[in-house]
PDB file of C-alpha atoms in Angstrom:
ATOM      1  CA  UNK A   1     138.466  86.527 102.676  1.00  0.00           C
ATOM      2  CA  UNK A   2     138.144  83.053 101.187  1.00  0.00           C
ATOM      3  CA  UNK A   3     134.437  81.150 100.250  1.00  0.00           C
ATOM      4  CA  UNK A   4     133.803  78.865 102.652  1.00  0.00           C
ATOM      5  CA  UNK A   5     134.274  75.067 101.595  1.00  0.00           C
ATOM      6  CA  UNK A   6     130.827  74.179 101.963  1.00  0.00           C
ATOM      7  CA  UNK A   7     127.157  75.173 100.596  1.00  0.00           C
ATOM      8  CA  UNK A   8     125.166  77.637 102.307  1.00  0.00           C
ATOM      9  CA  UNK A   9     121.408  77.996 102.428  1.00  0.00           C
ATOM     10  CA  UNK A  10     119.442  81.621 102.943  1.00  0.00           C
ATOM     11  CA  UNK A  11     116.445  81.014 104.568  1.00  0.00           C
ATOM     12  CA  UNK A  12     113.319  82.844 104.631  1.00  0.00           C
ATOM     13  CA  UNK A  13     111.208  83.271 107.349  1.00  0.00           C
ATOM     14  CA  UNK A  14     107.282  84.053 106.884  1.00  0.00           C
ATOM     15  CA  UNK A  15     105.788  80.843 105.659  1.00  0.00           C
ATOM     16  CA  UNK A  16     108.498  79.057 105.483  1.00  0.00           C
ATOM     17  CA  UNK A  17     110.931  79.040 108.970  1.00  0.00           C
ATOM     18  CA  UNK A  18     107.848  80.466 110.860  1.00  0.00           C
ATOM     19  CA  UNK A  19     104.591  78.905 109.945  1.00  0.00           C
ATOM     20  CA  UNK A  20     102.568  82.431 110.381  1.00  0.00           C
ATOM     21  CA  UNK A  21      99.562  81.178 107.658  1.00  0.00           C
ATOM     22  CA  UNK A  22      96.729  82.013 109.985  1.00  0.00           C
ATOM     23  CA  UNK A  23      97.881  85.371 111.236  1.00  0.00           C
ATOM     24  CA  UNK A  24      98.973  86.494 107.411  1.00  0.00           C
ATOM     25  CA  UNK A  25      95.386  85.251 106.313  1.00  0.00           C
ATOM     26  CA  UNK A  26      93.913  87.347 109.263  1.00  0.00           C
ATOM     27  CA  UNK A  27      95.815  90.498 109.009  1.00  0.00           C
ATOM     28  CA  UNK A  28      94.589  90.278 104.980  1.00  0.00           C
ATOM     29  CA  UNK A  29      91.140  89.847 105.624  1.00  0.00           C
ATOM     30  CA  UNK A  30      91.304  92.794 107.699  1.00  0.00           C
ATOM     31  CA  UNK A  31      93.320  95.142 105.713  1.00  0.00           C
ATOM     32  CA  UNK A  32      90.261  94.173 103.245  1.00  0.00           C
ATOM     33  CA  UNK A  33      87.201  95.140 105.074  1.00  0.00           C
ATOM     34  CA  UNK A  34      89.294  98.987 104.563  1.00  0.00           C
ATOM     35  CA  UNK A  35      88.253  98.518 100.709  1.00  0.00           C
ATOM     36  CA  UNK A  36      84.952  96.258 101.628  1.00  0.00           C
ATOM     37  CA  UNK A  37      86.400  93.579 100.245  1.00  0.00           C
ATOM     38  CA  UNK A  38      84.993  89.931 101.434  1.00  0.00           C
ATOM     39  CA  UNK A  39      87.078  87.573 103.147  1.00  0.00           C
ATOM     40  CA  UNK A  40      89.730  85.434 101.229  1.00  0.00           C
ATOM     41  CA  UNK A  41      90.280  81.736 102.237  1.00  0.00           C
ATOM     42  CA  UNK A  42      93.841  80.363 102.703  1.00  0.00           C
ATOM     43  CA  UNK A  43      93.130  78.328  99.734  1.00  0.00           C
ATOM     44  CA  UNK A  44      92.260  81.250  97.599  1.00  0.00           C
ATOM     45  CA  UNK A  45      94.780  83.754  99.042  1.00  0.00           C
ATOM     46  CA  UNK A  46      97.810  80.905  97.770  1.00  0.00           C
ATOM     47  CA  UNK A  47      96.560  80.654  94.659  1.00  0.00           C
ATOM     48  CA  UNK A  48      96.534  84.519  93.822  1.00  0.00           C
ATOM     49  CA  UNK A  49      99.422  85.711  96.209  1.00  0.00           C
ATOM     50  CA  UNK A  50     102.296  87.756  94.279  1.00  0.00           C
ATOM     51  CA  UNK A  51     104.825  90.394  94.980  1.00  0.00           C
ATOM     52  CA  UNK A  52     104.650  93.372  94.673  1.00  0.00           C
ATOM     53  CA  UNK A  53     101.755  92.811  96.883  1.00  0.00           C
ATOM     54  CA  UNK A  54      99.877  95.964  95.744  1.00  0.00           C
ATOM     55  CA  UNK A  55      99.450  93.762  92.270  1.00  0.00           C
ATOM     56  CA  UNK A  56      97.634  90.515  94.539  1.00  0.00           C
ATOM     57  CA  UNK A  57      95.627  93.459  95.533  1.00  0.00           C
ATOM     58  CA  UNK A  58      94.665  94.193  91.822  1.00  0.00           C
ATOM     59  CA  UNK A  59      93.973  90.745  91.427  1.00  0.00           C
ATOM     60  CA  UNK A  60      91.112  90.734  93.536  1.00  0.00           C
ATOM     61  CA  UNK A  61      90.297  94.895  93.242  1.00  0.00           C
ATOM     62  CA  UNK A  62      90.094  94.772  89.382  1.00  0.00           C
ATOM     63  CA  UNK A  63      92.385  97.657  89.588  1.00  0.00           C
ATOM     64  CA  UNK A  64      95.877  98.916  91.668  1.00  0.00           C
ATOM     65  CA  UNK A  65      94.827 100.177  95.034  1.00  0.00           C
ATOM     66  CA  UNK A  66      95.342 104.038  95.435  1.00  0.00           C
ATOM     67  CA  UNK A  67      98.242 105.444  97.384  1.00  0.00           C
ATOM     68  CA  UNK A  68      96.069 106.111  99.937  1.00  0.00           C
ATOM     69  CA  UNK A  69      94.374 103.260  99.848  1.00  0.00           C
ATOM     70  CA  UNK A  70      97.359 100.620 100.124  1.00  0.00           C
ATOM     71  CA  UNK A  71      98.945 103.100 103.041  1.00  0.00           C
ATOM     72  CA  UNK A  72      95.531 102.440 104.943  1.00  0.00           C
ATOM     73  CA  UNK A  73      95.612  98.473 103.953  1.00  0.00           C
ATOM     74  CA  UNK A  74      99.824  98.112 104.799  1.00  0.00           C
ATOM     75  CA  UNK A  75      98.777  99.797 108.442  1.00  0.00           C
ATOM     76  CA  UNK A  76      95.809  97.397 108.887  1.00  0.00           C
ATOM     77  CA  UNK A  77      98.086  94.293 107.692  1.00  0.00           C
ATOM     78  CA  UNK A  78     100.958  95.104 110.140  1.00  0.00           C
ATOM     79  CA  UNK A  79      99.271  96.210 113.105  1.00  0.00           C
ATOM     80  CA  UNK A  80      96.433  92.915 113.023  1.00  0.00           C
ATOM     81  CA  UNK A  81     100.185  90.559 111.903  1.00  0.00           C
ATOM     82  CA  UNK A  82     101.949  91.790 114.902  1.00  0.00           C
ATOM     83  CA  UNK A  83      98.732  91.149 117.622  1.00  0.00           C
ATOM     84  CA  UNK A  84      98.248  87.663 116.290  1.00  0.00           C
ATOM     85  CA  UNK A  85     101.552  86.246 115.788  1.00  0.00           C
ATOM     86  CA  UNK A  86     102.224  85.374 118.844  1.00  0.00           C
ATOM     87  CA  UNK A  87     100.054  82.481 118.312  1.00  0.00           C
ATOM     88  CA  UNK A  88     102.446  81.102 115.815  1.00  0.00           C
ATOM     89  CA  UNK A  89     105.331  78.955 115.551  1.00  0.00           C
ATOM     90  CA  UNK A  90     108.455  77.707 113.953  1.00  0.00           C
ATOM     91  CA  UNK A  91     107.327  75.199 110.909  1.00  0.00           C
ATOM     92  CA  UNK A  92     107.225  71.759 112.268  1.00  0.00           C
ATOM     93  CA  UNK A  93     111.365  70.247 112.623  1.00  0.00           C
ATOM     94  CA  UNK A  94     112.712  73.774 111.628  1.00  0.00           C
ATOM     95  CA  UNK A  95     114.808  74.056 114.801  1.00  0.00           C
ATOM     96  CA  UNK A  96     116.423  70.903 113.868  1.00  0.00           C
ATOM     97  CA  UNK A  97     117.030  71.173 110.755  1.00  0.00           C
ATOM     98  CA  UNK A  98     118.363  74.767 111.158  1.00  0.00           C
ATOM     99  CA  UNK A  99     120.732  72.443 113.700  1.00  0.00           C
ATOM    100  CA  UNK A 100     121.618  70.038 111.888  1.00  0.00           C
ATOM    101  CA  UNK A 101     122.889  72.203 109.041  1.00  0.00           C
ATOM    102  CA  UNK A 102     124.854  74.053 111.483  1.00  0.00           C
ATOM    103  CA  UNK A 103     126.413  70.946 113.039  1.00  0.00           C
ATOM    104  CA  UNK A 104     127.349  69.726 109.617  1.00  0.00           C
ATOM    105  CA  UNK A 105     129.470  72.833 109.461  1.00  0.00           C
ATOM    106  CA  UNK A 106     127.916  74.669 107.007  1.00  0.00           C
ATOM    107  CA  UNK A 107     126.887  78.050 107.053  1.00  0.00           C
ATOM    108  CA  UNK A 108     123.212  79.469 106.870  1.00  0.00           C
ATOM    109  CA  UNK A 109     121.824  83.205 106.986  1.00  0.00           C
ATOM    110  CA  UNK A 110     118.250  84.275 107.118  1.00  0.00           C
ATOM    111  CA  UNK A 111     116.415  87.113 105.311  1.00  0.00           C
ATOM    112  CA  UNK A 112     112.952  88.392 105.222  1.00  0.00           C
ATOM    113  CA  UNK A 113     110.862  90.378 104.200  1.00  0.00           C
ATOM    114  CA  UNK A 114     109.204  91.307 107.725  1.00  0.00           C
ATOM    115  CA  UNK A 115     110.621  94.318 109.331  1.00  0.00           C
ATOM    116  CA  UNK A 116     114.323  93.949 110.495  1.00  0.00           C
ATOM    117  CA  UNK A 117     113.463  95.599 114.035  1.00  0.00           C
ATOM    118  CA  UNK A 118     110.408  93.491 114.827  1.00  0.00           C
ATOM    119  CA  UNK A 119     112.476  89.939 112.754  1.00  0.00           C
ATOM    120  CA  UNK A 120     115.435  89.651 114.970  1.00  0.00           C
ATOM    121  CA  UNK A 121     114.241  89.746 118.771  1.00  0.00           C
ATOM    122  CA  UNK A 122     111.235  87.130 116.830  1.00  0.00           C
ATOM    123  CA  UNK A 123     114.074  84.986 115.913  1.00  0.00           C
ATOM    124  CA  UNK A 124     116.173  85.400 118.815  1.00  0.00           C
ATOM    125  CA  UNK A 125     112.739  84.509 121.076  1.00  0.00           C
ATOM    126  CA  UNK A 126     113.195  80.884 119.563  1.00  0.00           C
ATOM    127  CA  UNK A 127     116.728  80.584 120.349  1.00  0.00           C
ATOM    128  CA  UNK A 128     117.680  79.995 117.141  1.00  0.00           C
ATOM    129  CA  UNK A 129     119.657  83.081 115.988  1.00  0.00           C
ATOM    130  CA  UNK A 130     123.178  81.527 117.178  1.00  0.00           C
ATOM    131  CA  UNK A 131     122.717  79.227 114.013  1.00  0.00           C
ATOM    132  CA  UNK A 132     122.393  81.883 111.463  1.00  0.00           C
ATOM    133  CA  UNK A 133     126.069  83.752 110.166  1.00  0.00           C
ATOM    134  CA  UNK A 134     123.673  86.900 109.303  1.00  0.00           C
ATOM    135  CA  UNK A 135     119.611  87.784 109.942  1.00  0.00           C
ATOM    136  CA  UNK A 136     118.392  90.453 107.796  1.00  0.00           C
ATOM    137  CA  UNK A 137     114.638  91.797 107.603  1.00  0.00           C
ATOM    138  CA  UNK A 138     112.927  94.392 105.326  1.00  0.00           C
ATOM    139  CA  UNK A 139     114.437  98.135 105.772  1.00  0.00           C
ATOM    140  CA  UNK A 140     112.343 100.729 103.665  1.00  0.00           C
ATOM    141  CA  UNK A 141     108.898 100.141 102.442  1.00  0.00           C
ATOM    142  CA  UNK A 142     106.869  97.176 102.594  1.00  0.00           C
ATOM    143  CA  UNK A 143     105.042  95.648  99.463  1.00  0.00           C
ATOM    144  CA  UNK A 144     108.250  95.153  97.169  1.00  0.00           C
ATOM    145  CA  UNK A 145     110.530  92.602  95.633  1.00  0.00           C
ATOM    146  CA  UNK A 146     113.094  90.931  97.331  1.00  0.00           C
ATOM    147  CA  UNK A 147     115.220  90.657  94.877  1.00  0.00           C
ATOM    148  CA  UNK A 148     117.336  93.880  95.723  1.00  0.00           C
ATOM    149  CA  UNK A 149     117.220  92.918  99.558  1.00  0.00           C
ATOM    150  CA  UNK A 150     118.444  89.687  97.917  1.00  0.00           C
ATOM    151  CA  UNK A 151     121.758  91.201  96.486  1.00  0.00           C
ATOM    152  CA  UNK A 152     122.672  93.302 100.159  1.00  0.00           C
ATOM    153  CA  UNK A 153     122.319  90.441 101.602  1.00  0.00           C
ATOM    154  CA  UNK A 154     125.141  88.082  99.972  1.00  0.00           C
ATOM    155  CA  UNK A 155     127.660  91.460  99.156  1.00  0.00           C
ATOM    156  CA  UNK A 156     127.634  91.013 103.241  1.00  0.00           C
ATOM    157  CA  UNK A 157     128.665  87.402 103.102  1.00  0.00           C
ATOM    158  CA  UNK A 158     131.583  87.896 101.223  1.00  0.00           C
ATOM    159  CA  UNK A 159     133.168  84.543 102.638  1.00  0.00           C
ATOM    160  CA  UNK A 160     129.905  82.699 100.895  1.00  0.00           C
ATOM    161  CA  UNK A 161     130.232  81.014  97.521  1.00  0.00           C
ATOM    162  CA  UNK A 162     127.304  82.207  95.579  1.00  0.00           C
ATOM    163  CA  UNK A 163     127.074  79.339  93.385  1.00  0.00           C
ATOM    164  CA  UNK A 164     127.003  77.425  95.795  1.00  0.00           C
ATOM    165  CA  UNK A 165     124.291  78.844  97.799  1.00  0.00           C
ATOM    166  CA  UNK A 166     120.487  77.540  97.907  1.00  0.00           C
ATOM    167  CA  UNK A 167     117.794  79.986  98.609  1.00  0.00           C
ATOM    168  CA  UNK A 168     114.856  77.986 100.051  1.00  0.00           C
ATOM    169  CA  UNK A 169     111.424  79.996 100.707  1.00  0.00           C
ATOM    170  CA  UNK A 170     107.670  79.880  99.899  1.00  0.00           C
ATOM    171  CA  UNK A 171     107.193  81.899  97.462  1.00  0.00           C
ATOM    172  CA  UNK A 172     107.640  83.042  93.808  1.00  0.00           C
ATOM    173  CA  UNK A 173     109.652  85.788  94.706  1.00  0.00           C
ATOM    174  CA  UNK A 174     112.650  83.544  96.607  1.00  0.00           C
ATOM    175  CA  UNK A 175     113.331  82.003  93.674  1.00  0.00           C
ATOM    176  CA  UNK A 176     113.189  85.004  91.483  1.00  0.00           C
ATOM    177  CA  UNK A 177     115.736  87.138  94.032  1.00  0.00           C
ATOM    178  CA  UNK A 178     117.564  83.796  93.887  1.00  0.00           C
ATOM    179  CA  UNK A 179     118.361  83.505  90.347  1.00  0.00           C
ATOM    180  CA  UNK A 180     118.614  86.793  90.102  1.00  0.00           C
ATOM    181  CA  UNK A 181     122.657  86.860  92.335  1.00  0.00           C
ATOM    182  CA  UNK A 182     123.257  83.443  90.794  1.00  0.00           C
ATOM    183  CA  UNK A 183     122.016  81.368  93.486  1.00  0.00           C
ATOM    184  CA  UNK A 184     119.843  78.106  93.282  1.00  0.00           C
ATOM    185  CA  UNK A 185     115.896  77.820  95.344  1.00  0.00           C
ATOM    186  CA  UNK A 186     114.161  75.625  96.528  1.00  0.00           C
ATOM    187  CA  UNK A 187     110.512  76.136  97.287  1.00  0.00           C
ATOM    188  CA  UNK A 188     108.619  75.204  99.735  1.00  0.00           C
ATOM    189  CA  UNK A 189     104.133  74.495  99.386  1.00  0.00           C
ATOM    190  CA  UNK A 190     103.546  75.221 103.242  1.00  0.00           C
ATOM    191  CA  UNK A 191     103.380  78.876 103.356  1.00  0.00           C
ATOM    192  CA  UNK A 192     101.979  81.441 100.912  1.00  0.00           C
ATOM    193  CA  UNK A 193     101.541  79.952  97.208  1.00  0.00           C
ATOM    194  CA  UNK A 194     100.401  77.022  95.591  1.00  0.00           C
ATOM    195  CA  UNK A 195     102.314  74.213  94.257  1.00  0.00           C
ATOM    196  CA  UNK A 196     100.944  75.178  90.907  1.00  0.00           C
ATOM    197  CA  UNK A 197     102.250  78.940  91.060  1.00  0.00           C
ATOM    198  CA  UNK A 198     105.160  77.460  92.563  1.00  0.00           C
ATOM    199  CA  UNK A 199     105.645  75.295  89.664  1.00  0.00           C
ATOM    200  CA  UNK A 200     105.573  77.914  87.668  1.00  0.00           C
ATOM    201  CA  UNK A 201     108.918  79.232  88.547  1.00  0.00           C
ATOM    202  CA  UNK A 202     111.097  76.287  87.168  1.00  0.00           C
ATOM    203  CA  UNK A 203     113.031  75.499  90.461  1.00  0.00           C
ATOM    204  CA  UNK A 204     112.292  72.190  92.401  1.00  0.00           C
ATOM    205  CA  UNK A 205     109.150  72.400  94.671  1.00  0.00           C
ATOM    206  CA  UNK A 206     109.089  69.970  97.466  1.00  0.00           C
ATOM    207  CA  UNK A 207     106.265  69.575 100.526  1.00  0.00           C
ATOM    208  CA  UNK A 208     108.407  69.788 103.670  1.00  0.00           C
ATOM    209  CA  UNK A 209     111.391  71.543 105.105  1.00  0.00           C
ATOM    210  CA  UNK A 210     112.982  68.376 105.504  1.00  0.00           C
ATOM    211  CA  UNK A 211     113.193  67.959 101.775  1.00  0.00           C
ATOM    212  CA  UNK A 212     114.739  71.204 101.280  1.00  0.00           C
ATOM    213  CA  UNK A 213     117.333  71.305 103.137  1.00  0.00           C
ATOM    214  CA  UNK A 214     118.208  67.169 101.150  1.00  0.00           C
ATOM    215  CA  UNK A 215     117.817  69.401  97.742  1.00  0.00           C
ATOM    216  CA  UNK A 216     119.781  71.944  98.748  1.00  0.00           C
ATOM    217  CA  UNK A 217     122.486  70.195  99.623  1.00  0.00           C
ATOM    218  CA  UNK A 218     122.297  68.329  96.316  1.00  0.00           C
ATOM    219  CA  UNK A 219     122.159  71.135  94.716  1.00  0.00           C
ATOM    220  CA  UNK A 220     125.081  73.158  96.214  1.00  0.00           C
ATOM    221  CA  UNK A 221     127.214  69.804  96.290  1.00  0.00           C
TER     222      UNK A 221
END
């Protein structure tokens, strides 16, 4: 099958497509009071969050949680995440955007890091799965990189140029699995890091969605 003639975006979801910062900041705060751990602030949780997430636990622990402990914590997270995210919604102009790109005719896929059964009938609730070629969520354990989810993804999109796809995301990791398959990121400072840990990465950092998608396609031009 041929690449497609024109660039191609993978999107990611928490934080970024779906703006999900109070029920993330919720469902941590309770996985916490497990360890008696005090509340984190939004402010606090961006400017510590990594992946694997067991080491932003160690950040704040002074030590790796046990086995046991991080199996208690993960349960906590995703059973508080799912009861409060129905409060949330897409980012502010993500529908459009996710339109326009589509009407442009170029091609756009998602994948996340949230579980692949509970992602796609949360995507397809918004009516905007027609515009992604491909929506892929986390299958195995939670707590881990993205980077190999990263590479299954684009060996499915065979028709897609990798160099000439833009990974665009909120957080460290994006860019990482990014770079990692040859692909270019953009990230974005609305969802779960800091524009200074963001920074960090060496990959442009802009403030809204709408600037993304412009460096994107400046980037995969």
């Amino acid at each position: 099958m041929g690449k497609q003639a024109g660039a191609h975006i993978v999107w990611d979801w928490n934080g970024t497509l779906f703006h999900d910062n109070d029920a993330i900041i919720g469902a941590t705060n309770a996985a916490f009071v497990e360890l008696g751990l005090e509340p984190i602030t939004l402010e606090r949780y961006r400017a510590l969050y990594c992946v694997p997430v067991p080491k932003f636990y160690e950040r704040l622990l002074g030590r790796l949680p046990t086995d046991a402990e991080w199996q208690v914590m993960d349960e906590v997270f995703h059973r508080y995440y799912a009861e409060h995210r129905v409060r949330c919604g897409l980012t502010t102009g993500a529908a459009e955007l996710l339109a326009g790109w589509s009407s442009a005719g170029r091609s756009q896929s998602l994948l996340s890091m949230y579980v692949h059964d509970e992602l796609v009938p949360l995507v397809r609730g918004f009516g905007i799965e027609p515009y992604f070629v491909r929506v892929d969520g986390r299958t195995g354990p939670s707590g881990g990189s993205k980077t190999e989810h990263m590479v299954r993804h684009l060996e499915t999109l065979a028709e897609v140029d990798v160099e000439r796809t833009v990974v665009i995301g909120d957080a460290a990791d994006d860019a990482v699995a990014a770079l990692h398959v040859g692909a270019r990121a953009v990230l974005y400072t609305g969802g779960s890091h800091s524009r200074a840990s963001l920074e960090g990465v060496g990959v442009p950092v802009v403030d809204t969605l709408q600037e993304a998608v412009e460096t994107a396609e400046r980037m995969a031009a």
